[in-house]
XYZ file of C-alpha atoms in Angstrom:
759
model
C 14.828 125.262 82.704
C 17.498 125.518 80.178
C 18.499 122.046 81.062
C 15.069 120.589 80.148
C 15.058 122.309 76.798
C 18.537 121.211 75.851
C 17.769 117.566 76.546
C 14.535 117.700 74.735
C 16.280 119.450 71.779
C 19.109 116.857 71.711
C 16.472 113.972 71.852
C 14.400 115.400 69.116
C 17.521 115.658 66.733
C 18.663 112.041 67.645
C 15.257 110.825 67.048
C 15.592 112.082 63.654
C 18.777 110.137 63.290
C 18.184 106.777 64.958
C 14.306 106.501 65.203
C 13.088 107.916 61.977
C 16.326 106.960 60.168
C 16.550 110.108 58.132
C 19.626 110.849 56.222
C 21.723 113.215 58.244
C 22.649 116.418 56.394
C 25.821 118.762 57.096
C 23.536 121.373 58.722
C 22.273 118.802 60.837
C 25.720 117.425 61.799
C 26.655 121.074 62.701
C 23.650 121.962 64.533
C 23.887 118.994 66.981
C 27.688 119.688 67.616
C 26.672 123.432 68.271
C 23.754 122.387 70.423
C 26.106 120.181 72.720
C 29.131 122.671 72.818
C 26.810 125.537 73.777
C 25.217 123.413 76.722
C 28.628 122.522 78.052
C 30.061 125.969 78.001
C 27.031 127.226 79.660
C 27.164 124.515 82.254
C 30.579 125.164 83.554
C 30.391 122.006 85.383
C 33.207 119.492 85.124
C 30.644 116.385 85.210
C 28.887 117.652 82.220
C 30.760 115.968 79.752
C 30.396 112.800 81.417
C 26.595 113.470 81.965
C 26.062 113.755 78.200
C 28.179 110.976 77.258
C 26.059 108.700 79.664
C 22.929 110.460 78.468
C 23.763 109.549 74.658
C 24.715 106.068 75.406
C 21.449 105.205 77.438
C 19.572 106.809 74.635
C 21.176 104.906 71.984
C 20.725 101.633 73.941
C 17.029 102.163 74.247
C 16.632 102.658 70.615
C 18.820 99.453 69.803
C 16.271 97.455 72.140
C 13.569 98.345 70.066
C 15.513 97.328 67.018
C 16.385 94.203 68.616
C 12.771 93.361 69.469
C 11.766 94.072 65.990
C 14.274 91.830 64.577
C 13.576 88.909 67.114
C 9.978 88.980 65.903
C 11.135 88.205 62.362
C 11.029 84.531 61.236
C 14.582 82.573 60.657
C 15.262 83.181 57.014
C 16.036 85.643 54.597
C 13.989 88.281 55.882
C 15.791 88.373 59.334
C 19.335 88.453 57.368
C 18.231 91.304 55.112
C 16.477 93.311 57.931
C 19.719 93.028 60.171
C 22.099 93.948 57.160
C 19.906 96.924 56.714
C 19.739 98.226 60.252
C 23.341 97.636 60.791
C 24.333 99.434 57.633
C 22.178 102.310 58.493
C 23.337 102.167 62.224
C 27.077 102.066 61.253
C 26.609 105.368 59.148
C 24.550 106.983 61.915
C 27.253 106.176 64.474
C 30.025 107.620 62.335
C 28.236 110.809 61.900
C 27.202 111.087 65.704
C 30.652 110.351 66.547
C 32.119 113.062 64.217
C 29.398 115.578 65.595
C 30.029 114.748 69.287
C 33.488 113.579 69.418
C 35.169 117.192 70.146
C 32.429 117.990 72.699
C 32.304 114.671 74.773
C 35.417 113.084 73.704
C 36.641 110.565 71.028
C 35.597 106.837 71.107
C 31.789 107.441 70.746
C 31.754 105.084 67.499
C 33.440 102.333 69.378
C 31.014 102.758 72.377
C 28.087 102.703 69.970
C 29.192 99.642 68.239
C 29.743 97.862 71.727
C 26.134 98.749 72.372
C 24.958 97.243 69.153
C 26.937 93.902 69.757
C 25.479 93.604 73.242
C 21.900 94.883 72.796
C 21.154 93.843 69.095
C 23.679 91.141 67.737
C 23.649 88.815 70.662
C 19.966 88.588 70.706
C 19.815 87.686 66.985
C 22.969 86.064 66.301
C 22.221 82.369 66.894
C 18.836 82.873 64.796
C 20.939 84.546 61.839
C 23.633 81.656 62.211
C 20.736 79.106 61.997
C 18.989 81.096 58.931
C 22.326 81.394 57.150
C 23.146 77.380 57.508
C 19.673 76.604 56.297
C 20.098 79.008 53.241
C 23.365 77.108 52.466
C 21.809 73.671 52.801
C 18.910 74.485 50.585
C 21.601 75.768 48.172
C 23.401 72.284 48.236
C 19.981 70.787 47.566
C 18.791 73.038 44.857
C 22.124 74.327 43.405
C 21.943 77.835 44.984
C 19.909 80.664 46.815
C 17.418 83.197 45.635
C 19.691 86.015 46.321
C 23.390 84.951 46.497
C 24.452 88.533 47.360
C 22.553 88.310 50.741
C 24.831 85.962 52.391
C 28.094 87.664 51.030
C 26.533 90.938 52.773
C 25.906 89.333 55.995
C 29.704 88.019 56.110
C 31.084 91.626 55.509
C 28.917 93.221 58.039
C 29.551 90.443 60.646
C 33.370 91.051 59.812
C 32.952 94.810 60.998
C 32.245 93.542 64.554
C 35.660 93.432 65.936
C 37.002 91.749 68.870
C 37.416 95.277 70.778
C 33.634 95.425 70.513
C 33.102 91.551 71.359
C 35.734 90.722 74.175
C 34.640 86.923 73.955
C 35.803 86.328 70.475
C 39.222 84.539 69.943
C 41.815 87.096 70.778
C 43.371 88.891 67.694
C 40.520 87.565 65.430
C 40.707 89.781 62.506
C 37.124 88.579 61.158
C 35.406 89.840 64.235
C 31.926 88.209 64.965
C 32.349 86.576 61.365
C 34.530 84.115 62.465
C 32.304 82.528 65.567
C 28.666 83.418 64.110
C 29.329 82.707 60.343
C 32.275 80.850 59.499
C 32.191 78.451 62.083
C 28.556 77.348 61.758
C 29.155 77.261 57.714
C 32.325 75.058 58.132
C 30.661 72.478 60.339
C 27.462 72.617 58.283
C 29.639 71.691 55.319
C 31.379 68.684 57.396
C 28.030 67.405 58.241
C 26.868 67.451 54.608
C 29.804 65.532 53.448
C 29.756 63.305 56.239
C 25.903 62.364 55.631
C 27.109 61.539 51.916
C 30.212 59.754 52.593
C 29.754 57.864 55.911
C 28.585 54.606 54.396
C 31.801 54.276 52.072
C 34.301 54.241 54.823
C 34.514 50.609 54.819
C 36.965 47.887 53.028
C 36.341 47.594 49.524
C 34.649 51.107 49.207
C 37.728 53.263 49.132
C 37.751 53.869 45.476
C 34.177 55.084 45.533
C 35.049 57.033 48.576
C 37.633 58.976 46.813
C 35.504 59.791 43.511
C 32.396 61.166 45.827
C 34.768 62.918 48.578
C 36.660 64.518 45.707
C 33.566 65.750 43.963
C 31.807 67.007 47.287
C 34.766 68.888 48.516
C 35.220 70.516 44.981
C 31.416 71.649 45.175
C 32.008 73.039 48.757
C 35.038 74.988 47.541
C 33.193 76.621 44.804
C 30.195 77.436 46.990
C 32.564 78.745 49.738
C 34.069 81.184 46.904
C 30.626 82.817 46.747
C 29.395 82.840 50.307
C 32.485 83.268 52.389
C 34.931 85.931 52.640
C 38.074 85.276 50.394
C 40.541 85.207 53.417
C 38.548 82.450 55.161
C 38.137 79.936 52.206
C 41.358 78.440 53.301
C 39.918 77.559 56.877
C 37.051 75.457 55.172
C 39.797 73.617 52.968
C 41.777 72.738 55.877
C 38.816 71.396 58.050
C 37.593 69.187 55.024
C 40.914 67.955 54.507
C 41.817 67.078 58.110
C 38.483 65.510 58.424
C 38.049 63.332 55.141
C 41.602 63.026 53.920
C 43.992 63.099 56.582
C 41.747 60.478 58.446
C 41.717 58.152 55.711
C 45.310 58.536 54.485
C 46.201 54.643 54.551
C 43.046 53.576 52.866
C 43.629 56.335 50.115
C 47.443 55.369 49.791
C 46.667 51.929 49.549
C 43.750 52.186 46.720
C 46.052 54.886 45.058
C 49.029 52.320 44.701
C 46.460 49.927 43.007
C 45.496 52.768 40.381
C 48.899 53.085 39.290
C 48.558 50.228 36.991
C 45.255 51.356 35.611
C 46.330 54.910 34.937
C 42.642 56.240 35.254
C 40.996 59.329 36.073
C 40.523 58.063 39.731
C 44.025 58.335 40.316
C 44.042 62.021 39.607
C 41.037 62.242 42.191
C 43.295 60.609 44.774
C 46.043 62.850 43.808
C 44.026 65.903 44.367
C 42.475 64.687 47.700
C 46.142 64.153 49.148
C 47.228 67.370 47.883
C 44.781 69.083 50.196
C 46.593 67.845 53.198
C 49.234 70.157 54.630
C 52.719 69.813 53.386
C 54.020 69.264 56.720
C 52.066 65.986 57.067
C 53.888 64.415 54.001
C 50.683 62.860 52.900
C 52.151 62.737 49.251
C 55.095 61.146 49.836
C 53.874 57.468 50.241
C 52.103 57.690 46.932
C 55.181 58.998 45.354
C 57.243 55.951 46.658
C 54.620 53.666 45.361
C 54.932 55.347 41.943
C 58.605 55.234 41.969
C 58.301 51.471 42.741
C 55.645 50.996 40.127
C 57.695 52.636 37.521
C 60.711 50.311 38.398
C 58.819 47.119 38.529
C 56.440 47.612 35.480
C 59.570 48.648 33.172
C 61.162 45.319 34.286
C 57.975 43.195 33.790
C 56.767 44.908 30.646
C 59.967 45.136 28.892
C 59.522 42.811 25.702
C 61.913 40.032 25.509
C 64.635 39.567 22.781
C 62.410 37.344 20.751
C 59.351 39.754 20.868
C 61.466 42.639 20.105
C 63.682 41.351 17.363
C 62.038 38.278 15.935
C 63.898 38.053 12.697
C 67.443 37.956 14.253
C 68.939 34.845 15.434
C 71.836 36.752 17.293
C 70.972 38.101 20.733
C 74.040 40.460 20.190
C 72.579 41.996 17.201
C 72.490 45.842 16.952
C 68.838 45.590 15.679
C 67.693 44.706 19.322
C 69.150 47.783 20.520
C 67.097 49.977 18.419
C 63.796 48.177 19.194
C 64.454 48.027 22.907
C 65.704 51.836 23.184
C 62.729 52.800 21.214
C 60.353 50.793 23.422
C 62.036 52.468 26.661
C 61.656 56.069 24.946
C 57.981 55.423 24.360
C 57.588 53.942 27.873
C 59.321 57.068 29.230
C 56.954 59.386 27.214
C 54.101 57.634 28.415
C 54.995 57.716 32.195
C 55.813 61.570 31.687
C 52.300 62.112 30.113
C 50.851 60.134 33.039
C 52.669 62.295 35.421
C 51.346 65.451 33.779
C 47.747 64.152 33.712
C 47.269 62.435 37.016
C 49.729 64.465 39.037
C 49.768 67.836 37.558
C 53.521 67.632 36.581
C 54.217 67.646 40.083
C 58.142 67.845 40.769
C 57.875 65.211 43.432
C 56.063 62.741 41.028
C 58.620 63.526 38.234
C 61.515 62.757 40.669
C 59.950 59.409 41.574
C 59.486 58.632 37.818
C 63.342 59.524 37.291
C 64.080 57.258 40.246
C 62.031 54.423 39.311
C 63.169 54.292 35.682
C 66.974 54.482 37.124
C 66.444 51.670 39.329
C 64.889 49.734 36.494
C 67.819 50.557 33.827
C 70.467 49.781 36.467
C 68.962 46.678 38.003
C 70.628 43.341 37.714
C 67.432 41.995 36.419
C 67.287 44.147 33.456
C 67.174 41.789 30.507
C 68.706 39.239 32.988
C 66.323 36.506 31.709
C 67.359 36.597 27.963
C 70.879 38.082 27.950
C 72.897 38.941 31.270
C 75.449 40.677 29.474
C 73.155 43.104 27.302
C 72.807 45.804 29.875
C 71.852 49.469 29.618
C 74.919 50.922 28.574
C 75.784 48.598 25.905
C 72.128 48.787 24.656
C 72.514 52.571 24.526
C 75.884 52.721 22.882
C 74.453 50.237 20.313
C 71.389 52.446 19.697
C 73.783 55.495 19.043
C 75.905 53.190 16.713
C 72.817 52.450 14.779
C 71.819 56.156 14.447
C 75.388 56.930 13.079
C 75.950 53.843 10.774
C 75.493 54.370 7.189
C 73.873 51.102 6.202
C 71.864 50.168 9.365
C 68.028 49.799 8.962
C 67.440 52.701 11.452
C 69.626 55.184 9.360
C 68.107 54.014 6.316
C 64.881 54.401 7.484
C 65.448 57.978 8.830
C 67.190 58.934 5.280
C 64.122 57.779 3.389
C 61.631 59.510 5.587
C 63.734 62.938 5.979
C 65.781 62.990 2.647
C 66.401 66.811 3.137
C 66.731 66.636 6.953
C 68.704 63.525 7.767
C 71.002 65.142 10.291
C 67.933 66.691 12.189
C 66.448 63.562 12.397
C 69.389 62.077 13.688
C 69.901 64.458 16.264
C 66.369 64.282 17.456
C 66.576 60.686 18.158
C 69.817 61.162 19.855
C 68.259 63.635 21.959
C 65.525 61.003 23.003
C 68.109 58.534 23.759
C 70.267 60.881 25.893
C 67.236 61.081 28.316
C 67.669 57.472 28.963
C 71.601 57.917 29.326
C 71.090 60.419 32.082
C 69.415 57.586 34.171
C 72.569 55.091 33.659
C 74.966 54.964 36.581
C 77.584 53.488 34.775
C 78.125 56.289 32.178
C 81.901 55.322 32.042
C 80.803 51.682 30.585
C 78.367 53.559 28.316
C 81.175 55.570 26.811
C 83.608 52.734 26.493
C 81.086 50.690 24.279
C 80.216 53.906 22.562
C 83.969 54.437 21.835
C 84.512 50.797 20.664
C 81.592 51.020 18.487
C 82.832 54.488 17.012
C 86.268 52.847 16.382
C 84.694 49.989 14.395
C 82.702 52.435 12.317
C 85.487 54.608 11.536
C 87.908 51.773 10.751
C 85.202 49.974 8.352
C 84.183 53.175 6.819
C 80.434 52.785 7.962
C 80.144 56.152 9.679
C 77.480 58.269 8.076
C 79.140 61.662 8.779
C 82.226 62.555 10.729
C 80.513 66.071 11.488
C 77.497 64.217 12.833
C 79.548 62.068 14.814
C 81.083 65.107 16.446
C 77.531 66.705 17.114
C 76.493 63.557 19.133
C 79.656 63.511 20.956
C 78.912 67.272 21.798
C 75.376 66.418 23.179
C 76.944 63.381 25.098
C 79.663 65.768 26.730
C 77.597 67.515 29.393
C 76.127 64.242 30.564
C 79.007 62.005 30.756
C 81.896 64.723 31.135
C 84.633 65.977 29.262
C 86.990 63.412 30.347
C 85.126 60.490 28.536
C 84.540 62.530 25.362
C 87.892 63.934 24.860
C 89.431 60.576 23.567
C 86.509 60.450 21.179
C 87.174 63.872 19.746
C 90.910 62.861 19.365
C 89.862 59.627 17.343
C 87.736 61.852 15.069
C 90.727 64.231 14.568
C 93.284 61.257 13.843
C 90.929 59.821 11.392
C 90.997 63.160 9.399
C 94.709 63.406 9.801
C 94.701 59.657 8.266
C 92.790 60.728 5.322
C 94.623 63.742 4.785
C 98.138 61.713 5.176
C 96.966 59.314 2.614
C 95.904 61.643 0.163
C 99.425 63.262 0.268
C 101.156 59.922 -0.146
C 98.965 58.574 -2.852
C 100.478 60.320 -5.797
C 103.956 59.171 -4.987
C 102.580 55.315 -4.866
C 102.712 53.144 -7.833
C 100.697 50.102 -7.043
C 99.874 49.082 -10.475
C 96.420 47.550 -10.791
C 95.699 47.898 -7.337
C 93.571 50.451 -5.969
C 94.906 50.693 -2.287
C 93.454 52.782 0.592
C 95.322 52.727 4.027
C 94.449 54.323 7.302
C 97.379 55.185 9.709
C 96.067 55.542 13.356
C 97.793 56.244 16.449
C 97.846 53.232 18.577
C 97.487 55.157 21.916
C 94.184 56.236 20.789
C 92.678 53.233 19.205
C 94.142 50.491 21.415
C 91.406 48.578 23.476
C 88.824 49.621 21.111
C 89.461 47.127 18.425
C 89.671 43.478 18.667
C 92.949 41.910 19.115
C 95.165 40.705 16.383
C 95.268 36.907 15.226
C 98.413 37.346 13.184
C 100.687 40.376 12.343
C 102.795 38.371 10.156
C 100.131 37.170 7.811
C 101.346 36.023 4.323
C 99.473 37.917 1.538
C 99.525 37.382 -2.112
C 102.590 38.864 -3.594
C 101.125 41.840 -5.518
C 99.184 42.820 -2.330
C 102.344 42.500 -0.212
C 104.380 44.513 -2.393
C 101.805 47.581 -2.412
C 101.742 47.229 1.464
C 105.695 47.231 1.329
C 105.515 50.344 -1.066
C 103.260 52.160 1.218
C 105.642 51.356 4.231
C 108.616 52.643 2.383
C 106.904 55.871 1.388
C 105.807 56.554 4.872
C 109.327 55.849 6.091
C 110.948 58.298 3.495
C 108.615 60.857 4.565
C 109.295 60.293 8.267
C 112.769 59.497 8.740
C 114.168 57.637 11.869
C 115.065 60.863 13.501
C 111.652 62.510 13.000
C 109.370 59.498 13.497
C 109.991 59.636 17.176
C 109.699 55.782 17.491
C 106.743 55.506 15.235
C 106.208 51.888 14.159
C 103.644 50.850 11.540
C 101.544 47.680 12.535
C 99.040 46.224 10.084
C 95.548 45.594 11.631
C 94.555 42.788 9.159
C 91.498 41.843 11.201
C 89.816 45.069 9.668
C 91.271 45.063 6.457
C 89.221 43.752 3.404
C 89.942 43.450 -0.463
C 87.651 43.290 -3.636
C 88.537 40.852 -6.030
C 87.358 39.325 -9.194
C 87.317 35.504 -9.268
C 86.558 33.071 -12.288
C 85.161 29.388 -11.895
C 86.063 26.961 -14.680
C 82.646 25.589 -15.078
C 81.033 28.970 -14.968
C 78.481 29.532 -18.184
C 76.669 32.535 -19.506
C 78.030 36.198 -18.723
C 79.877 35.095 -15.402
C 82.070 33.166 -17.604
C 83.618 36.355 -18.876
C 83.060 38.749 -16.098
C 83.510 36.370 -13.140
C 82.134 36.967 -9.718
C 83.003 40.148 -7.536
C 83.956 38.859 -3.994
C 84.309 41.148 -1.003
C 86.714 39.106 1.620
C 88.864 40.148 4.410
C 92.584 39.844 4.512
C 92.509 36.265 6.032
C 90.226 34.954 3.284
C 92.240 36.655 0.461
C 95.512 35.000 1.926
C 93.611 31.600 1.704
C 92.020 31.875 -1.629
C 95.283 33.043 -3.140
C 97.048 29.623 -2.290
C 94.318 28.238 -4.790
C 94.234 30.856 -7.434
C 97.639 32.492 -7.532
C 100.646 30.392 -8.489
C 103.195 32.785 -7.061
C 102.207 31.834 -3.604
C 103.162 28.135 -3.627
C 105.001 28.013 -7.101
C 101.691 26.694 -8.752
C 98.023 26.876 -7.578
C 97.198 24.252 -4.930
C 94.575 21.703 -5.959
C 93.707 20.854 -2.193
C 95.169 21.699 1.098
C 94.365 20.791 4.896
C 93.631 23.554 7.361
C 96.837 22.800 9.062
C 98.933 23.343 5.637
C 96.952 26.592 5.087
C 97.993 27.675 8.603
C 101.539 27.036 8.258
C 101.735 28.797 4.730
C 99.888 32.189 5.665
C 101.180 32.298 9.169
C 97.635 32.215 10.666
C 96.531 30.701 13.786
C 94.689 27.209 12.930
C 91.534 28.051 14.727
C 91.311 31.260 12.624
C 91.807 29.459 9.600
C 89.058 26.871 10.385
C 86.647 29.717 11.142
C 87.469 31.525 7.819
C 87.323 28.179 5.805
C 83.820 27.519 7.481
C 82.623 30.866 5.987
C 84.148 29.993 2.507
C 82.641 26.648 2.608
C 79.050 28.107 3.603
C 79.378 30.506 0.647
C 80.121 27.483 -1.911
C 83.304 29.014 -2.861
C 85.364 25.928 -1.428
C 84.318 22.535 -0.809
C 85.784 19.839 1.384
C 87.215 16.330 0.861
C 85.707 14.044 3.498
C 88.482 11.550 3.162
C 91.346 13.562 4.283
C 89.753 16.896 5.776
C 91.311 18.895 2.792
C 89.599 21.664 1.286
C 89.659 22.659 -2.609
C 88.109 25.300 -4.956
C 84.453 24.601 -6.023
C 84.797 24.393 -9.625
C 81.013 24.280 -10.201
C 80.431 27.247 -8.063
C 77.183 29.130 -9.176
C 75.300 31.987 -7.771
C 72.695 34.460 -8.699
C 74.560 37.389 -7.280
C 77.191 38.884 -8.975
C 78.656 40.480 -6.095
C 79.120 38.685 -2.804
C 80.344 40.063 0.538
C 81.751 37.361 2.809
C 84.315 39.402 4.563
C 82.469 39.724 7.839
C 83.543 43.286 8.315
C 80.008 44.130 9.191
C 79.855 41.850 11.994
C 83.010 43.520 13.325
C 80.848 46.492 13.778
C 79.437 44.932 16.646
C 80.735 43.759 20.048
C 80.767 39.845 20.858
C 79.833 38.723 24.237
C 83.615 38.124 24.844
C 84.504 41.594 23.907
C 81.441 42.692 26.128
C 83.126 40.906 29.233
C 86.383 42.221 28.500
C 85.029 45.756 28.278
C 83.288 45.236 31.457
C 86.281 43.822 33.424
C 88.389 46.536 32.042
C 86.050 49.231 33.325
C 85.803 47.590 36.612
C 89.490 47.459 37.145
C 89.788 51.214 36.052
C 87.176 51.725 38.631
C 89.141 50.303 41.218
C 92.057 52.427 40.637
C 90.038 55.522 40.307
C 88.424 54.813 43.617
C 91.828 54.033 45.262
C 93.367 57.300 44.028
C 90.290 59.366 45.162
C 90.637 57.778 48.574
C 94.590 58.710 48.712
C 93.823 62.081 47.843
C 91.231 62.547 50.203
C 93.291 61.056 53.042
C 96.292 63.306 52.169
C 93.852 66.318 52.127
C 92.186 65.356 55.549
C 94.631 63.239 57.211
C 91.992 61.879 59.485
C 88.377 61.189 58.152
C 85.273 59.059 59.052
C 84.537 56.220 57.037
C 81.067 57.619 56.005
C 82.438 61.058 54.994
C 85.092 59.238 53.226
C 82.623 57.020 51.082
C 80.498 60.302 50.451
C 83.474 62.247 49.050
C 84.493 59.723 46.809
C 80.929 59.003 45.525
C 80.259 62.569 44.907
C 83.693 62.849 42.784
C 82.673 60.297 40.437
C 78.825 60.407 40.492
C 78.877 61.668 36.957
C 80.849 58.718 35.647
C 79.710 55.698 37.791
C 77.996 54.639 41.001
C 80.578 53.788 43.808
C 79.520 50.417 45.127
C 80.302 49.697 48.779
C 81.897 46.389 48.415
C 84.317 47.838 46.150
C 84.917 50.628 48.363
C 85.468 48.434 51.204
C 87.888 46.189 49.247
C 89.835 49.458 48.384
C 90.045 50.327 52.145
C 90.911 46.903 53.088
C 93.789 46.912 50.698
C 95.099 50.232 51.748
C 94.876 49.103 55.275
C 96.908 45.834 54.581
C 99.760 48.099 52.755
C 100.036 50.301 55.495
C 99.124 53.538 53.640
C 96.380 53.966 56.122
C 95.304 52.900 59.753
C 92.273 52.850 61.743
C 92.025 55.201 64.769
C 92.535 53.366 68.265
C 89.239 53.303 69.962
C 87.250 54.113 66.908
C 87.662 51.813 63.771
C 85.580 54.102 61.442
C 88.259 56.506 61.433
C 90.892 56.224 59.383
C 94.376 58.210 59.663
C 96.902 58.797 56.889
C 100.224 57.313 57.472
C 102.832 59.617 55.937
């Protein structure tokens, strides 16, 4: 009788929880636990606990079957999902409460057993219908833009995730999202795939790739935004992976080909292609073909779009004019900025594309095709060195424009332009040639007094040092220091000189620092007018008196007449007006001064000559005949000398007349630039220096390693000089061949790729 009363009482109390769905209070919790414990103590039977557990389980299954039949009667749609969510939420709370009240009496694990019963009895009967209802709601959202209650699907996703694999053994092992994975996520993902496929299937044909890229990008973006509302956050990535694999990875070849065509247009479609490729996992390397195409595009476009000499410099007849360097480098800087803006806009400033941009521009600047059609000798190193020369040359058009635009911040403007040019210098492989050209132009600026500011020169050199190495800039700093010492030296000598009416300025430079940077001398024994020659002899005497032969340590002064100039006042017999009294002010070089003195200074030949042939002039002033003819041509073009066609002699033009009172025919400005022959000499000299440096590096590595493979030796030498120049394989092979022939190294027997050092 007591047993009947116990089961009836327990059923009545559980009905209140599971059937009537009343909220279980603490007193109810305690009463159920008390009733069960009292019964088990009174029964004193070992099977009583298992009997109670089985009875509770059977009771829960009967009640869950009722809930399942009720849910099955509902139509597929929001009402089914809403009812299921409500029933599960209450059942979960009830199972937790019953597990707590019965756990101590019948053993723990009641909650897991009740969840297993729910999965078997309720969920499996309505799972397919709920999945279909969920898919239908999401499909409606794709058409209409959203569902009536977006929180409904979110609630469903969370309650399904609470059914773990322990309660549902057929789920994938270890799946942390439980039933949600099979009955929510998978149907959702494949519904999304079907939707995108239905919209884009007709575009998977040749000629429709661009439209396919646009549409797929928009549809996948929409699906991802929708997934953030309807899926659990940790499962959104699964949707991304499936869509990327299905609609991007499966069409990589077509997307790569179309994206390569888009590079020239720089359109928004290019960004869409990039965003699609970025969805593919990194290990697939889907982005690399586009990066390679971008690198090739940058190189080819730079070479093809680079304006010609005539387009960039229409007003200059000479292709070696430094004015071209200004326009060409400005164009390259603008192109670099445009490409960087394109990389940021279309490729989200991706590191890989930035590297491709740098590699493509480096390939163009170091290509043999760079400016090859217009001027084979005008390569990137000389171009950039010329640009720096224009920035720092006081009377260049670029410097004058910057000074006019920034009257109080000229130095800052120069530094800003120099930093822009440094971006291109980083891409030049032949940094040794760049610095040699830079040093050559610097020497000319300093010698001809055309440098804007020595401090500004040092600032630019300091900016170049991290890029080209301290070895390349030490000599430049020594040249700047030597020029300052020269100014100080002459300032000390000047008070002790008595040069009469001449205003003399002399620079004393160390030959070891400046040799090779200035053009070779045409004549060191040039015969100048007596007054000028006396002033030069006086300076030599003062210099030698200050530096005795014991203290000079072998010092010897040699005049560089090619870079010397003079300002003279010249009168012509038939001049009229003001110039008859003032004459013309002529700026001439030393050679021109010596020639004119033969016609104007009676002290040169005993009397002023009326006319002289080029051969006679060459003999009188000790200057090579070709140089004499060159300077006579300049004086003739200026109208100062005229030729006698009968005997090839020249004479003063007594009828000379000019609107300009000051005329500069010295040609010193032309000496600030390198001629083509000088450029060839520099290139030849640098190539020979490279050969010796490579040879030295090879011998150092051979002495260190004694035996080394050809490829490893090449890599070591390349790394050693990568900041200065690129070690070319033909040069390296030639070095190895010479060392083998001279018996400094030998090839290992049996493996000719391994070299051994011969001590």
